[in-house]
Amino acid sequence: MLKDKKMVESITSMDVDFAKWYTDVVKKAELVDYAPVRGCMILRPYGYAIWENVQKVLDGKFKDTGHENVAMPLLIPESLLKKEADHVEGFAPEVAWVTFGGNEELTERLCVRPTSEVLFCDHYSNIIQSYKDLPKLYNQWCSVIRWEKTTRPFLRTLEFLWQEGHTMHATFEDAEAETLKILDIYASFCEDYLAIPVIKGKKTDKEKFAGAYATYTIESLMHDGKALQCGTSHNFGDGFAKAFDVTYTDKDGKIKHCFQTSWGVTTRLIGAIIMVHGDDNGLVLPPRIAPTQVMVVPVAMHKEGVLEKANELKDRIGKFARVKVDGTDKTPGWKFAEYEMKGVPLRLEIGPKDIEKNQCVLVRRDSREKIFISLDDLETEIPRILDEIHIGLFEKAKKAQLEKTSSAKTLEEFNEKLDKQPGFIRAMWCGDVECENKIKEVASASSRCMPFNDQERISETCACCGKEAKTLVYWGRAY
Amino acid sequence: MLKDKKMVESITSMDVDFAKWYTDVVKKAELVDYAPVRGCMILRPYGYAIWENVQKVLDGKFKDTGHENVAMPLLIPESLLKKEADHVEGFAPEVAWVTFGGNEELTERLCVRPTSEVLFCDHYSNIIQSYKDLPKLYNQWCSVIRWEKTTRPFLRTLEFLWQEGHTMHATFEDAEAETLKILDIYASFCEDYLAIPVIKGKKTDKEKFAGAYATYTIESLMHDGKALQCGTSHNFGDGFAKAFDVTYTDKDGKIKHCFQTSWGVTTRLIGAIIMVHGDDNGLVLPPRIAPTQVMVVPVAMHKEGVLEKANELKDRIGKFARVKVDGTDKTPGWKFAEYEMKGVPLRLEIGPKDIEKNQCVLVRRDSREKIFISLDDLETEIPRILDEIHIGLFEKAKKAQLEKTSSAKTLEEFNEKLDKQPGFIRAMWCGDVECENKIKEVASASSRCMPFNDQERISETCACCGKEAKTLVYWGRAY
């Protein structure tokens, strides 16, 4: 019998040191391990299984909206990366360069893709001829590399997994509609599957993607009040299409440039799940994305019929939920702590007395509430409770987000409120990048977005310079 | 109305120039496009959809046998690659080296993974402690890079997609059992899903994987009589485990080295599908892996009710098969040629007269046979015919393989038969690498495998040197 190692090896409290708590959770819940190369991570089975569930749901949504998957190569010739001026300026400083193939020095350096706009543009320029070929709606699931200085698992790593959609359209309006459609898919995915409330909005020019005409974003708030960009969707206009000569012959016989979008979410979403829902006992996984939704733990397992009953329940539950039995010889106490750490939404305990009474105990990970249910009611109660957990997690996160959102009319008020209560600051802005820079300098906060669904005019003047305000902006200290 | 471009733009006949036929098919069936970097390819939606189906089936089989997916990093430090001597010797000459991160020259070169044994070993050495941690059965789906000199889409490319399984076991026997279990999964996958008959066997020492104790393989024969290695499964013994210090504490309290396997199949399987089943009209896809199993082509589409009927049939068929309707304004002739080129197993034609008679026409891609069926029988007839197509393709390929397999007792006979009829040559071998080298030199044939299920003693002497024969070997000219 192993010692109840997990029960003693507790994690740092999140209120004592949030960064340390985070690192403890990702390691002890066995989501990741560090790799031999600085800033890279190994996604362990439990971490990767969460990503697989993210992939499955999003991939289905992309396909339902007419998108097709492709696989582009990993390497980009330097000359290709340089074709669009803003883009190369944004990415060249942070790419990994391949200079040798085997023992041979290459005549042209190749970068490991940091993102694949230029590859898609080059390909699209070869395959698009007519308006009948449009729209082209491609996506790929892959990893990219960005040579970051400081890294943290899931949130910022040299290499990360993501999906990148790249689409071409006949008109600016079509591209804009696609950009916003995807933003909606991202937002509803975060809310309906990850139980993470998000603010949809537009990035300022300073914060938009290198080479984009407009970048839209979904922003969320972590437990520590810091903001996290959860996904972005870019409308490129015809800028890249002009640089890469991506054209089509329109119905009127004229040759026109295509309009382009790109959009992506990354394994960073797993970081968001951890930091929005986690607690001092570890991970708390939203049920719809949890690799295991119900963990069956037999109690007094050596007693006749207990393990058999546990397996029988697993088979029944397996028809409507992702379920496992832990039939190892570890103590129930070790198992309880382990699956709390791993954030399994529901634990099902079954022992000889329960069997006698035709019942079992369900323990919710979110509230730790114990619920006795009749074994006759598994099929109705478990899905109901899993839904209840999802809703509860979302509402708790929404409440926290609202509590951590305040408004400020002046830079002084801005600073004061943000210091007192880290979170979103709603403040008016004149549209000038100098004010953005000043707020960054004074309050260490960046503009997160100009929200779609919250355009109250808090005041008529920019919180920073006092000139006429153009728009409401959500600001925050961000990951 | 577009011209019937496809009908005039025919492909090279496979008997005139097989290599050119192959390139025509991969391009015109829109499986791949060439990438900006030499020897890399773009997997277009249709090509990638085949790979997605391969992934889905194999991933299910891996998970059913207890394997878990992970994601390892892309980059390997040079020092780590060098830890196992045979391995580095095998791979170092063909890896891509990253030497710069952004503007900074790296202190140690990093290679883009050509395969990930060293990464898995390093990770396993961190996470395996006790016999209770074994076996560890990990797999990943990713791409790797090998700096090949000559390349051909799917068959040999600088970068390719694959899955790589890496497992650790307590004993040599456990590792051997795993290696063979996976080989069986690969073989039955090829036969039951791709309709490709394979020869299972063991590689000679000359042909085994760099650093492996033993390599097992499945070998198939292409239309042109050349052999193709479709998948390999390696037993590493404890060689890597010793180099990387991967140990566990056994039940007896002693510290022991783990035993290891690795195994993989790649996008090369798509090349095999093309070259085993294809014909002069293009691709012929085995139904169980075809992205679209049934293509509904409305005839006289402008007539009232035809397109509606086509969509109605699509909805019905969609319940049990992968189906699409082509409702574009191209001619039926263009569509027929297009979906023949793309190898869609069944075409369903529906026109006003068919609707009147409550029937439709099914056209098999393999035999081009036309079958009239009542619309009442879609649910029974289509699955039956798809199965029949699978069986037919497999039997045809098996027959071709047998016809192209001959036996030889001497090197002279070997050479003569292989020149007359490219294919597998069955010949006895003494076990000496010098004979293998000589056969390679004289007949340009390599040993494909020592087959499991065919160990007839054709003669008592090695076909090359005349010394005592140890084993029967399948030889061939290979891709």
PDB file of C-alpha atoms in Angstrom, chain B residues 235-323:
ATOM      1  CA  ASN B 235      11.746  -3.384 -29.744  1.00  0.00           C
ATOM      2  CA  PHE B 236      14.634  -1.422 -28.218  1.00  0.00           C
ATOM      3  CA  GLY B 237      15.409  -3.839 -25.437  1.00  0.00           C
ATOM      4  CA  ASP B 238      16.995  -1.799 -22.636  1.00  0.00           C
ATOM      5  CA  GLY B 239      19.582  -0.054 -24.821  1.00  0.00           C
ATOM      6  CA  PHE B 240      18.108   3.424 -24.687  1.00  0.00           C
ATOM      7  CA  ALA B 241      16.953   2.901 -21.110  1.00  0.00           C
ATOM      8  CA  LYS B 242      20.578   2.349 -20.109  1.00  0.00           C
ATOM      9  CA  ALA B 243      21.768   5.384 -22.067  1.00  0.00           C
ATOM     10  CA  PHE B 244      19.058   7.553 -20.490  1.00  0.00           C
ATOM     11  CA  ASP B 245      18.949   5.860 -17.095  1.00  0.00           C
ATOM     12  CA  VAL B 246      15.278   4.924 -17.272  1.00  0.00           C
ATOM     13  CA  THR B 247      14.847   2.678 -14.247  1.00  0.00           C
ATOM     14  CA  TYR B 248      12.176   1.403 -11.907  1.00  0.00           C
ATOM     15  CA  THR B 249      12.065  -0.248  -8.528  1.00  0.00           C
ATOM     16  CA  ASP B 250      10.731  -3.771  -8.965  1.00  0.00           C
ATOM     17  CA  LYS B 251       8.562  -5.748  -6.542  1.00  0.00           C
ATOM     18  CA  ASP B 252      11.751  -7.290  -5.127  1.00  0.00           C
ATOM     19  CA  GLY B 253      13.034  -3.818  -4.253  1.00  0.00           C
ATOM     20  CA  LYS B 254      15.748  -3.921  -6.883  1.00  0.00           C
ATOM     21  CA  ILE B 255      16.339  -1.096  -9.346  1.00  0.00           C
ATOM     22  CA  LYS B 256      16.056  -2.313 -12.932  1.00  0.00           C
ATOM     23  CA  HIS B 257      16.190  -0.794 -16.396  1.00  0.00           C
ATOM     24  CA  CYS B 258      13.005  -0.490 -18.415  1.00  0.00           C
ATOM     25  CA  PHE B 259      12.419  -2.124 -21.792  1.00  0.00           C
ATOM     26  CA  GLN B 260      11.211   0.063 -24.587  1.00  0.00           C
ATOM     27  CA  THR B 261       9.346   0.047 -27.881  1.00  0.00           C
ATOM     28  CA  SER B 262       8.514   2.567 -30.548  1.00  0.00           C
ATOM     29  CA  TRP B 263       6.311   2.317 -33.616  1.00  0.00           C
ATOM     30  CA  GLY B 264       4.926   4.518 -36.326  1.00  0.00           C
ATOM     31  CA  VAL B 265       2.948   4.918 -39.493  1.00  0.00           C
ATOM     32  CA  THR B 266       3.027   7.998 -41.676  1.00  0.00           C
ATOM     33  CA  THR B 267       1.207   9.853 -44.448  1.00  0.00           C
ATOM     34  CA  ARG B 268       3.115   7.439 -46.688  1.00  0.00           C
ATOM     35  CA  LEU B 269       0.063   5.185 -46.239  1.00  0.00           C
ATOM     36  CA  ILE B 270      -1.753   7.577 -48.553  1.00  0.00           C
ATOM     37  CA  GLY B 271       0.936   6.929 -51.168  1.00  0.00           C
ATOM     38  CA  ALA B 272       0.271   3.209 -50.733  1.00  0.00           C
ATOM     39  CA  ILE B 273      -3.477   3.687 -51.239  1.00  0.00           C
ATOM     40  CA  ILE B 274      -2.801   5.577 -54.461  1.00  0.00           C
ATOM     41  CA  MET B 275      -0.296   3.062 -55.852  1.00  0.00           C
ATOM     42  CA  VAL B 276      -2.169  -0.096 -54.856  1.00  0.00           C
ATOM     43  CA  HIS B 277      -5.691   0.843 -55.952  1.00  0.00           C
ATOM     44  CA  GLY B 278      -5.382   3.705 -58.461  1.00  0.00           C
ATOM     45  CA  ASP B 279      -5.987   3.369 -62.193  1.00  0.00           C
ATOM     46  CA  ASP B 280      -5.760   5.423 -65.370  1.00  0.00           C
ATOM     47  CA  ASN B 281      -8.806   7.454 -64.355  1.00  0.00           C
ATOM     48  CA  GLY B 282      -7.158   8.522 -61.126  1.00  0.00           C
ATOM     49  CA  LEU B 283      -7.549   7.693 -57.483  1.00  0.00           C
ATOM     50  CA  VAL B 284      -9.564   4.705 -56.232  1.00  0.00           C
ATOM     51  CA  LEU B 285     -10.261   5.111 -52.530  1.00  0.00           C
ATOM     52  CA  PRO B 286     -11.103   2.192 -50.261  1.00  0.00           C
ATOM     53  CA  PRO B 287     -14.568   3.051 -48.893  1.00  0.00           C
ATOM     54  CA  ARG B 288     -13.727   2.743 -45.193  1.00  0.00           C
ATOM     55  CA  ILE B 289     -11.199   5.564 -45.428  1.00  0.00           C
ATOM     56  CA  ALA B 290     -12.704   7.680 -48.241  1.00  0.00           C
ATOM     57  CA  PRO B 291     -13.610  11.225 -47.093  1.00  0.00           C
ATOM     58  CA  THR B 292     -16.724  10.998 -49.267  1.00  0.00           C
ATOM     59  CA  GLN B 293     -18.138   7.513 -49.749  1.00  0.00           C
ATOM     60  CA  VAL B 294     -21.084   8.487 -51.889  1.00  0.00           C
ATOM     61  CA  MET B 295     -21.246  11.518 -54.197  1.00  0.00           C
ATOM     62  CA  VAL B 296     -24.744  12.419 -55.279  1.00  0.00           C
ATOM     63  CA  VAL B 297     -24.817  13.982 -58.771  1.00  0.00           C
ATOM     64  CA  PRO B 298     -28.142  15.429 -59.826  1.00  0.00           C
ATOM     65  CA  VAL B 299     -28.800  15.067 -63.562  1.00  0.00           C
ATOM     66  CA  ALA B 300     -30.882  17.688 -65.403  1.00  0.00           C
ATOM     67  CA  MET B 301     -30.604  19.735 -62.256  1.00  0.00           C
ATOM     68  CA  HIS B 302     -32.618  22.664 -63.600  1.00  0.00           C
ATOM     69  CA  LYS B 303     -35.735  20.457 -63.738  1.00  0.00           C
ATOM     70  CA  GLU B 304     -38.071  21.021 -60.848  1.00  0.00           C
ATOM     71  CA  GLY B 305     -37.533  18.823 -57.828  1.00  0.00           C
ATOM     72  CA  VAL B 306     -34.226  17.226 -58.896  1.00  0.00           C
ATOM     73  CA  LEU B 307     -31.891  19.141 -56.583  1.00  0.00           C
ATOM     74  CA  GLU B 308     -34.403  18.838 -53.751  1.00  0.00           C
ATOM     75  CA  LYS B 309     -34.540  15.076 -54.289  1.00  0.00           C
ATOM     76  CA  ALA B 310     -30.739  14.878 -54.385  1.00  0.00           C
ATOM     77  CA  ASN B 311     -30.543  16.699 -51.061  1.00  0.00           C
ATOM     78  CA  GLU B 312     -33.240  14.496 -49.595  1.00  0.00           C
ATOM     79  CA  LEU B 313     -31.246  11.390 -50.568  1.00  0.00           C
ATOM     80  CA  LYS B 314     -28.102  12.962 -49.106  1.00  0.00           C
ATOM     81  CA  ASP B 315     -29.873  13.428 -45.785  1.00  0.00           C
ATOM     82  CA  ARG B 316     -30.994   9.808 -45.796  1.00  0.00           C
ATOM     83  CA  ILE B 317     -27.582   8.436 -46.767  1.00  0.00           C
ATOM     84  CA  GLY B 318     -25.866  10.760 -44.283  1.00  0.00           C
ATOM     85  CA  LYS B 319     -27.256   8.620 -41.487  1.00  0.00           C
ATOM     86  CA  PHE B 320     -25.003   5.681 -42.402  1.00  0.00           C
ATOM     87  CA  ALA B 321     -22.333   6.902 -44.853  1.00  0.00           C
ATOM     88  CA  ARG B 322     -20.171   9.937 -45.645  1.00  0.00           C
ATOM     89  CA  VAL B 323     -22.076  11.625 -48.468  1.00  0.00           C
TER      90      VAL B 323
END
